[in-house]
Coordinates of C-alpha atoms and ligand atoms in Angstrom, one line a residue:
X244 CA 24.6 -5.5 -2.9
X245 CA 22.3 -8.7 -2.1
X246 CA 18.9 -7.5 -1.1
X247 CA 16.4 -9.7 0.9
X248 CA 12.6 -8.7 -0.3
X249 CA 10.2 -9.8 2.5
X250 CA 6.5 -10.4 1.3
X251 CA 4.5 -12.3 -1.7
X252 CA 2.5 -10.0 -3.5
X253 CA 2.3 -8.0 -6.6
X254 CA 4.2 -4.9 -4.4
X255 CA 6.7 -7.2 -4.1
X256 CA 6.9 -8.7 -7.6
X257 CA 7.6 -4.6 -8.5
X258 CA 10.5 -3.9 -6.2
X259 CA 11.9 -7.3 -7.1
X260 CA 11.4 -5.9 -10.9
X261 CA 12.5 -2.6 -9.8
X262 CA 15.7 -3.9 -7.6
X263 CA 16.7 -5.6 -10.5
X264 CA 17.3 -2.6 -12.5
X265 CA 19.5 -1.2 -10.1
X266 CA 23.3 -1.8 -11.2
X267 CA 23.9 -1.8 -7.7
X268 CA 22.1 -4.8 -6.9
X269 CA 23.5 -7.9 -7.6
X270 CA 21.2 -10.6 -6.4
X271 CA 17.7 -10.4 -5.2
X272 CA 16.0 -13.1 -3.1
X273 CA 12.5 -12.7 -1.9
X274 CA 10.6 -14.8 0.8
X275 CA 8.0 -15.8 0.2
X276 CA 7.4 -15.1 -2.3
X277 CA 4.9 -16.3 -5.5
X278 CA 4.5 -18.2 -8.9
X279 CA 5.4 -15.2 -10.6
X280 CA 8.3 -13.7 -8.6
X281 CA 10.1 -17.4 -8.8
X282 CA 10.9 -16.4 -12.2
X283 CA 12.6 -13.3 -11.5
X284 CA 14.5 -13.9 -8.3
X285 CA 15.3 -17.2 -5.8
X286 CA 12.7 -17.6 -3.2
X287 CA 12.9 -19.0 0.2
X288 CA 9.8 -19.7 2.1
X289 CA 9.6 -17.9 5.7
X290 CA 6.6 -16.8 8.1
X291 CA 6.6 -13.2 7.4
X292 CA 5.5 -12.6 10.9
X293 CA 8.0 -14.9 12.7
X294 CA 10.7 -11.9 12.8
X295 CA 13.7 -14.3 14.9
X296 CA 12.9 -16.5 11.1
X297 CA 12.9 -13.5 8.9
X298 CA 16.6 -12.2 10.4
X299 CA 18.3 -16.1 10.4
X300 CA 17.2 -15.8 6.6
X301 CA 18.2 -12.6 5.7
X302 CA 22.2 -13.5 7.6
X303 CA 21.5 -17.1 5.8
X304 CA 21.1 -15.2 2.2
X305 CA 24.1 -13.0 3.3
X306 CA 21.8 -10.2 2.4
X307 CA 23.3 -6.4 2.7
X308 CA 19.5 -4.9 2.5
X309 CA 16.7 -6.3 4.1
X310 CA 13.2 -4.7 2.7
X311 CA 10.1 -5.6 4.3
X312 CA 6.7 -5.2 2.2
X313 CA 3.6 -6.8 4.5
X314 CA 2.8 -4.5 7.9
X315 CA 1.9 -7.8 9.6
X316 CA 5.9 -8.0 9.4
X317 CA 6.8 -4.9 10.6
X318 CA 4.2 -4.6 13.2
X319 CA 5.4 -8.3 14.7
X320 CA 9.3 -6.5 14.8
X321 CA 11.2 -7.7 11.6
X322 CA 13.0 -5.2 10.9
X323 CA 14.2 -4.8 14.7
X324 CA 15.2 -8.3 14.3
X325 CA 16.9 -7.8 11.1
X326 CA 18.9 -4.7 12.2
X327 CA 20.0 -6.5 15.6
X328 CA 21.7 -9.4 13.5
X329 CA 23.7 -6.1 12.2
X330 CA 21.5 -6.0 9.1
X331 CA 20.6 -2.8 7.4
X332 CA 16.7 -2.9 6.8
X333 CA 14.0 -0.7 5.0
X334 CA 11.1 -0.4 7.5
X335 CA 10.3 0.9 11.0
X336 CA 10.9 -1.5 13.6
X337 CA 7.6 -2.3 15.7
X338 CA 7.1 0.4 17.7
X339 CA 7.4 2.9 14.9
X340 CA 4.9 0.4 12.4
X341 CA 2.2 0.9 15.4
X342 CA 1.3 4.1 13.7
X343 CA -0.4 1.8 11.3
X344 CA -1.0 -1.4 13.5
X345 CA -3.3 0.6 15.5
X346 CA -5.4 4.0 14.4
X347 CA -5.7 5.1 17.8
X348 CA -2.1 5.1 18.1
X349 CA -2.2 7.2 15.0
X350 CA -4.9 9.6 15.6
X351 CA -2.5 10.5 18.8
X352 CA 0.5 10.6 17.1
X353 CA -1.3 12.9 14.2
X354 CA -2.7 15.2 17.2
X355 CA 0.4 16.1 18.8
X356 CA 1.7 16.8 15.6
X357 CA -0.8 19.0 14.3
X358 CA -1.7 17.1 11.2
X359 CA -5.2 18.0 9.8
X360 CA -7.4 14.4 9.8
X361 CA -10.7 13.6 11.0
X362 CA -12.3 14.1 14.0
X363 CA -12.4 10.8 15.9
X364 CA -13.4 9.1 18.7
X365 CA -12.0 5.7 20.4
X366 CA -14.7 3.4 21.8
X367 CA -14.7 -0.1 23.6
X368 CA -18.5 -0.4 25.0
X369 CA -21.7 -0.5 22.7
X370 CA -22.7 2.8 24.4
X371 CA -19.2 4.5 23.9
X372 CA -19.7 3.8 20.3
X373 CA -23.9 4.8 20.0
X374 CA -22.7 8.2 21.4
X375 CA -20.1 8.4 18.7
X376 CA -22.1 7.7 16.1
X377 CA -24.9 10.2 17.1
X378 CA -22.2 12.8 18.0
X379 CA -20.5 12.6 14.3
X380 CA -24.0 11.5 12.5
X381 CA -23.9 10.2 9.0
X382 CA -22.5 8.8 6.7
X383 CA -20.9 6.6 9.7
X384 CA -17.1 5.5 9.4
X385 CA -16.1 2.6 12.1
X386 CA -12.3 1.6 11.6
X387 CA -11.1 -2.0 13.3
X388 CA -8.1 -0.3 15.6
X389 CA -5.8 -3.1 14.6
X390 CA -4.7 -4.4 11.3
X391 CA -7.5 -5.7 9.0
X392 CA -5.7 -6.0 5.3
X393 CA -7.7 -2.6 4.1
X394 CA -11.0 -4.4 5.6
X395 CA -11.7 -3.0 8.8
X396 CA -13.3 -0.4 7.8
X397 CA -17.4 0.2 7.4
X398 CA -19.2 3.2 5.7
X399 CA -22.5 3.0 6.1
X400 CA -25.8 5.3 6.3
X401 CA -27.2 2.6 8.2
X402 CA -26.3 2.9 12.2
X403 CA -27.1 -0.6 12.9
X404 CA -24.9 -1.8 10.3
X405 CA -21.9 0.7 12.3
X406 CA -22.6 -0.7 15.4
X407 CA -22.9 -4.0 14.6
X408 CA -19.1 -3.5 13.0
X409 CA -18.3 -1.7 16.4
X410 CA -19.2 -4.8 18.3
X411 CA -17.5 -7.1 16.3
X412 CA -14.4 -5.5 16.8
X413 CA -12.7 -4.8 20.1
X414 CA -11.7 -1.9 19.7
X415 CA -12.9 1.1 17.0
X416 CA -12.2 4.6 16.0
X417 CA -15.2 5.8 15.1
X418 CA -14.4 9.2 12.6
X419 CA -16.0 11.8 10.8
X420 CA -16.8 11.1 7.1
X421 CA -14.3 12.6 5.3
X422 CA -15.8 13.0 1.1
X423 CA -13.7 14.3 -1.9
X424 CA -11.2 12.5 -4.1
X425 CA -8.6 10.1 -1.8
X426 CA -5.2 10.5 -3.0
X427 CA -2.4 8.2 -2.2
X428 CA 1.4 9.8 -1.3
X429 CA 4.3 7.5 0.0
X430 CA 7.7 8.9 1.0
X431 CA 10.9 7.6 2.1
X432 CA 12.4 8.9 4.9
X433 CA 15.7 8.0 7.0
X434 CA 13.6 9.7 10.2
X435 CA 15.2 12.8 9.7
X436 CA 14.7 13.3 5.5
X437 CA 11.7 12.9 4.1
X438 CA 11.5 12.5 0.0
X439 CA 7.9 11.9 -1.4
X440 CA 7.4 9.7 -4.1
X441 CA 5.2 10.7 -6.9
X442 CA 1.1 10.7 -5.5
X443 CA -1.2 7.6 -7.0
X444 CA -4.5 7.2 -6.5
X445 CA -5.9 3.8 -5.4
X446 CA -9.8 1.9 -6.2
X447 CA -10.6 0.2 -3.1
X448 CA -13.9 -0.7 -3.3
X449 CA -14.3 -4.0 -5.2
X450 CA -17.0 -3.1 -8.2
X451 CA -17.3 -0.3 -10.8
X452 CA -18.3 2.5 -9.7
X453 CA -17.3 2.3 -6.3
X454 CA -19.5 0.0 -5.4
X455 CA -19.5 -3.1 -3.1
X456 CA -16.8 -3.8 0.1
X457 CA -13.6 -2.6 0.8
X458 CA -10.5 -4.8 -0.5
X459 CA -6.8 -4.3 -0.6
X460 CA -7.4 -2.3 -3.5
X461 CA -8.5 -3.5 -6.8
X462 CA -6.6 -1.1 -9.0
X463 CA -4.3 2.5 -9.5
X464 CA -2.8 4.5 -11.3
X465 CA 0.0 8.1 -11.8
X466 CA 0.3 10.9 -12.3
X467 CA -2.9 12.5 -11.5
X468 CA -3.2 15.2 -14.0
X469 CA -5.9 16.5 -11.6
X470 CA -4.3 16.8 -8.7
X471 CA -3.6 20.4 -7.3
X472 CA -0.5 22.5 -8.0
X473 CA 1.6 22.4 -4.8
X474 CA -0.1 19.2 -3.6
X475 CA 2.8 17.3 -2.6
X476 CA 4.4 19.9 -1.4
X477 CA 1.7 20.7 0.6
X478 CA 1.8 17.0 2.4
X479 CA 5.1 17.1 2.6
X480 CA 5.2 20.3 5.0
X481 CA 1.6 19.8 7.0
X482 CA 1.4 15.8 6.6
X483 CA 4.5 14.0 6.5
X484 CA 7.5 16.0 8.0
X485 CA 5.7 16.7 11.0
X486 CA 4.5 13.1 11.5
X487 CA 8.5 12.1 10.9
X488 CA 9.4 14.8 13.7
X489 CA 7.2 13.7 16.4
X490 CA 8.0 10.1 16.2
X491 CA 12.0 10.7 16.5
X492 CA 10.6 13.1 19.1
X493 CA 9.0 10.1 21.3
X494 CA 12.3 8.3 20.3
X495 CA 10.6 5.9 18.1
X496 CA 11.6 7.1 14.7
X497 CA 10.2 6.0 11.6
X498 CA 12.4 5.0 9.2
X499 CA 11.2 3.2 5.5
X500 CA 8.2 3.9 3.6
X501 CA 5.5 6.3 5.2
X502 CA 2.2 6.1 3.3
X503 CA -0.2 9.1 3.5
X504 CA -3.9 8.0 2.6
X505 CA -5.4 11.6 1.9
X506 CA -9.1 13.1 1.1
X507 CA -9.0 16.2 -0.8
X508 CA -12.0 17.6 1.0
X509 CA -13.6 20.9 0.4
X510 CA -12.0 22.2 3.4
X511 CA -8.6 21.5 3.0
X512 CA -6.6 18.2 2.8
X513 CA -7.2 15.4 5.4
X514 CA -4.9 12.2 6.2
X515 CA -7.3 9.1 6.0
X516 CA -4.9 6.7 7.5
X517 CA -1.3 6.1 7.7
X518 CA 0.2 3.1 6.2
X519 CA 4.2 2.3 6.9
X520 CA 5.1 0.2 4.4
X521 CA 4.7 0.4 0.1
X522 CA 0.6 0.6 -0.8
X523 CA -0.6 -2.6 -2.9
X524 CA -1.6 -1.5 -5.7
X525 CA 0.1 2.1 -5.8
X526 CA 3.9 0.5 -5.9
X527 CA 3.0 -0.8 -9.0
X528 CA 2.7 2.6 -10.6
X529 CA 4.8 4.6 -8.8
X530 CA 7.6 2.3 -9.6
X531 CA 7.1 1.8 -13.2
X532 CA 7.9 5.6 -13.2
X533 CA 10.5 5.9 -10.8
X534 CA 13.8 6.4 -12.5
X535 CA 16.4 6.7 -9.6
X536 CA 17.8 3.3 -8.9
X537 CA 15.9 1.9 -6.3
X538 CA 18.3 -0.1 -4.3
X539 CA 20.6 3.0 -3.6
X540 CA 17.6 4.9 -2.7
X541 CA 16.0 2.3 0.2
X542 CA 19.7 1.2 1.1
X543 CA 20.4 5.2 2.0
X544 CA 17.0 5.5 3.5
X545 CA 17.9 2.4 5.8
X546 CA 21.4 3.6 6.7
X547 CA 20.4 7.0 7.7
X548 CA 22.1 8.5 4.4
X549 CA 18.7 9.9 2.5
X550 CA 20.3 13.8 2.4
X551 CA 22.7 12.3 0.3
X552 CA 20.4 11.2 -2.7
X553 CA 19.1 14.6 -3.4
X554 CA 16.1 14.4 -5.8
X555 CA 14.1 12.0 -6.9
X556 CA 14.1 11.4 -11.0
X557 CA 11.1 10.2 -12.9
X558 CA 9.9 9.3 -16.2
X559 CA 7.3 11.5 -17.5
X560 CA 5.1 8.4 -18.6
X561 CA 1.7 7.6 -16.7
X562 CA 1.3 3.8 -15.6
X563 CA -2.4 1.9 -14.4
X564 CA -3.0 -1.1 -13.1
X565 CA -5.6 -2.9 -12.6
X566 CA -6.2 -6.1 -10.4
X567 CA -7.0 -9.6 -11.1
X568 CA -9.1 -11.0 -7.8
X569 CA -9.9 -14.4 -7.7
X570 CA -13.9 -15.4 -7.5
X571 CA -15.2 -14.2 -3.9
X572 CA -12.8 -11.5 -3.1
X573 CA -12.8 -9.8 -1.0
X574 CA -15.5 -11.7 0.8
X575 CA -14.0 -15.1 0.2
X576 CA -12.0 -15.8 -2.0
X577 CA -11.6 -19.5 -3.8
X578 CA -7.8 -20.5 -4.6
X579 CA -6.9 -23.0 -7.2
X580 CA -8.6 -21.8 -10.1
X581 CA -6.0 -22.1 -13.2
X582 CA -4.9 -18.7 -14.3
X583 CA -3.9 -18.6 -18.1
X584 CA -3.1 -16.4 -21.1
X585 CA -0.2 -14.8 -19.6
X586 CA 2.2 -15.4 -22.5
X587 CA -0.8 -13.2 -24.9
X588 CA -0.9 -10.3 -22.2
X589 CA 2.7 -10.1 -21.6
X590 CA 3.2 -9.7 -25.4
X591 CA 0.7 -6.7 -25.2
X592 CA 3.6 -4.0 -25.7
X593 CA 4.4 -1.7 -23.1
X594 CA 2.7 -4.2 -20.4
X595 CA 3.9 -6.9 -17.8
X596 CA 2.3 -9.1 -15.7
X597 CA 2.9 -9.0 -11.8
X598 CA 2.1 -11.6 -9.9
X599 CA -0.3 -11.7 -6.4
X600 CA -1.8 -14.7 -5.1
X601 CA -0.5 -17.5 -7.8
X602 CA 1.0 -21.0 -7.1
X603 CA 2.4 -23.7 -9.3
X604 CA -0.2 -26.9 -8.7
X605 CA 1.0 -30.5 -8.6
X606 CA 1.2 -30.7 -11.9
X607 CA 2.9 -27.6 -12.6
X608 CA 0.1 -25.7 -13.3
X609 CA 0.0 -21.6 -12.8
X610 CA -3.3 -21.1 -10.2
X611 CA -4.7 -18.8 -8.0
X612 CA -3.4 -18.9 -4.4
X613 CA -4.8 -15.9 -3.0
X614 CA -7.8 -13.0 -3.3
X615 CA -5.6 -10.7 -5.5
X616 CA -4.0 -13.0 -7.8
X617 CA -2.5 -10.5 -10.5
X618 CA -1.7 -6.9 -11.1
X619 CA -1.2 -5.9 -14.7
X620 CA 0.6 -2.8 -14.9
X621 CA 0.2 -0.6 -18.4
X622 CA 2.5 2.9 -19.0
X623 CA 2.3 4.9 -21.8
X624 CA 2.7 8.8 -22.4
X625 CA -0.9 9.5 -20.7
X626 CA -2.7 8.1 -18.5
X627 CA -5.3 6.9 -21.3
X628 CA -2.9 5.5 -23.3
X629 CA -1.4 3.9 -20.6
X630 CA -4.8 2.2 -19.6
X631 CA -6.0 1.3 -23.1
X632 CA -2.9 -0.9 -22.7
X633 CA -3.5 -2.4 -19.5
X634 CA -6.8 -3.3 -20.5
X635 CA -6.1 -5.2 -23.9
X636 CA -3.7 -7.2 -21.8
X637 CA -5.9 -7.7 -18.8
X638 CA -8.8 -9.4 -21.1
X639 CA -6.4 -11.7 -22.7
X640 CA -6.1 -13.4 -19.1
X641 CA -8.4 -16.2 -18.1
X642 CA -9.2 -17.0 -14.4
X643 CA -12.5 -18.9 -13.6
X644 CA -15.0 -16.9 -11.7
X645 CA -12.3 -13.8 -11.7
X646 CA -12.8 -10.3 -11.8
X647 CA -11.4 -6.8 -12.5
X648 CA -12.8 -3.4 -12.3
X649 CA -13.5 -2.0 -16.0
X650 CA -12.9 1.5 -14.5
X651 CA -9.9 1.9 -13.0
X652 CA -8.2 5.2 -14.2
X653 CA -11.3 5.9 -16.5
X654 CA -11.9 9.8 -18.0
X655 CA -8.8 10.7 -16.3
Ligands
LIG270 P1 -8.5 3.0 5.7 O1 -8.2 1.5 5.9 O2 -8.5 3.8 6.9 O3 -7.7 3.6 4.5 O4 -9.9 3.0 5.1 C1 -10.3 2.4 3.9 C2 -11.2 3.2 3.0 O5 -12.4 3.5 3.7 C3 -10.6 4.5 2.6 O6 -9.7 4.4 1.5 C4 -11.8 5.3 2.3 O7 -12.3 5.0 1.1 C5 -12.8 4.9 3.4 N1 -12.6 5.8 4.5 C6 -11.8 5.6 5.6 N2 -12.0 6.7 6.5 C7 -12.9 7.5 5.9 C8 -13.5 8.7 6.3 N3 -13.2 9.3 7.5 N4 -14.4 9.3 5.5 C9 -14.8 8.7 4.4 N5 -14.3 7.5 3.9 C10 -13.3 6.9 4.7
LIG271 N1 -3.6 0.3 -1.4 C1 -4.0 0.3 0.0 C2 -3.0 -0.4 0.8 O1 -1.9 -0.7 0.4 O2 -3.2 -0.5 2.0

């Protein structure tokens, strides 16, 4: 089977590493693509949200599975594209993605379905969103409806600071603050099965500690020894089944990856967002731990097959990542910086290397190209051991003016 991997980051780099491993697979292209992924598979440039370009592509590589990573894809209609060409595709097709291209769209979705989230109110004026804000009170959370690469979203004390997000956004959700640990649950689903993948949990906030902006996520890691008895069961039942029901109900179903973003709150669990597509950084760990062949899995996900696969099988190792960002992420981020020591880390046992945001310069040079620029991924039999490893390979990597978090995965 020839599989077409659409995107260019680290996610990516992991289900080209993890396609690869399937026996089933016999050649994997992925476009864009990066630095990194160029040594593991051929890559073809392409506009991930031109989806007419990502369909000629995927009948030009003769591809038998098309698998779409970035949401700006599916949200533009790639994998509609892809699946009119006659194309089996892992993703929802555009209509089912708006679930996360707009959170209004998902707080519906989540009501009619019963699933327990945050109260929430959608507001277009200044005043619609004062009145918000004073009905909820603080800590304020103001979420850009549409797609803002994990940065759309403000928590502040400070109501000037949440209206001024408000108004520079045309359109919010304005929701109640949700506390408790966030926990990160994916599952694959045909529209009809759903199989959860093993829960992650994600560091989104850029500095130790949780401190500074929102990014894309700066680091993760799995199992979470912590985590509830029952827990994904529990999702599965009041989270993710219903939310598969009620969008084959509208006749929209989703089909591909459905990403819950949870709080564990004092009062029961609470979906945080919905993401339809793998999570960036939680792949990277989920996937070093996934045993069943990953190919077969999103090709009987695609083709409406998932009851077939049964369970999932996993490795009872733990696995952390931590991120690489480039100097000024997520704020601004400054490309071109060399990026060195690769060979050292890689040789760090039990460790590899994925690649973000890199590039090969003129000169043939590895640099950054991108906020994110790396995602080293450690495992071991714990999740300690596992990030002792990650670290001694992440500080053997060089990158003017980059940064990591020291904490990812720390006293777990
Ligand atoms: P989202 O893009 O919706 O996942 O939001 C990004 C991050 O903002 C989440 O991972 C949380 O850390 C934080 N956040 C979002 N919604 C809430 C909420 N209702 N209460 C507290 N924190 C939130
Ligand atoms: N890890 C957060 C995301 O993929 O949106």
């Amino acid at each position: 089977m020839k599989v077409l991997v659409i995107g260019s980051g680290a996610r990516e780099h992991a289900l080209v590493h993890a396609l690869r491993l399937d026996p089933q697979v016999t050649e994997v292209t992925c476009a864009p693509g990066n630095a990194g992924i160029a040594a593991d598979a051929a890559c073809r440039p392409v506009d991930v949200t031109d989806a007419d370009a990502v369909a000629d592509l995927a009948a030009d590589v003769s591809a038998a599975l098309v698998v779409i990573g970035p949401e700006s894809s599916l949200v533009a209609g790639a994998a509609d594209a892809v699946r009119a060409r006659g194309i089996d595709c892992f993703g929802p097709g555009a209509a089912a993605a708006r679930l996360e291209g707009s959170k209004a769209f998902a707080k519906e979705v989540m009501a009619a379905a019963e699933v327990p989230t945050a109260r929430a109110f959608v507001c277009v004026t200044a005043e619609e969103a004062g009145r918000a804000l004073d009905e909820l009170g603080p800590p304020y959370v103001v979420k850009d409806d549409g797609l803002a690469a994990g940065k759309g979203v403000v928590v502040t004390t400070e109501r000037d600071e949440a209206l001024a997000h408000a108004a520079s956004c045309p359109r919010v959700v304005i929701e109640q603050f949700l506390d408790g640990p966030e926990v990160s649950l994916f599952a694959v689903t045909d529209g009809t099965t759903v199989l959860p993948l093993q829960p992650a949990q994600d560091f989104k906030r850029v500095g130790d500690g949780d401190t500074g902006p929102n990014t894309g996520g700066m680091g993760a890691y799995s199992p979470l020894p912590w985590a509830p008895l029952g827990l994904v069961d529990e999702v599965l039942a009041s989270v993710l089944v219903p939310t598969v029901r009620e969008m084959a109900r509208r006749g929209t179903p989703f089909t591909g990856l459905l990403y819950a973003g949870l709080a564990l709150t004092s009062r029961g669990l609470r979906v945080i967002e919905f993401n339809v597509r793998f999570g960036d950084p939680e792949t990277q760990v989920v996937l070093a731990r996934l045993r069943t062949p990953l190919g077969g899995l999103l090709h009987a996900a695609a083709t409406g097959r998932l009851s077939e696969v049964g369970g999932l099988e996993w490795t009872s190792d733990a696995a952390v990542t931590v991120v690489v960002a480039g100097k000024g992420y997520p704020e601004s981020p400054r490309t071109g910086d060399p990026v060195e020591g690769l060979d050292a880390a890689a040789a760090v046992p039990h460790t590899e290397v994925l690649h973000a945001g890199t590039a090969l310069d003129g000169a043939g040079r590895l640099v950054s190209a991108g906020g994110r620029v790396l995602s080293v991924v450690g495992t071991g039999p714990d999740v300690r051991t596992a990030r002792a490893r990650v670290y001694a390979a992440t500080e053997l990597i060089r990158l003017d003016g980059g940064h990591h978090r020291s904490d990812i995965a720390a006293g777990i």
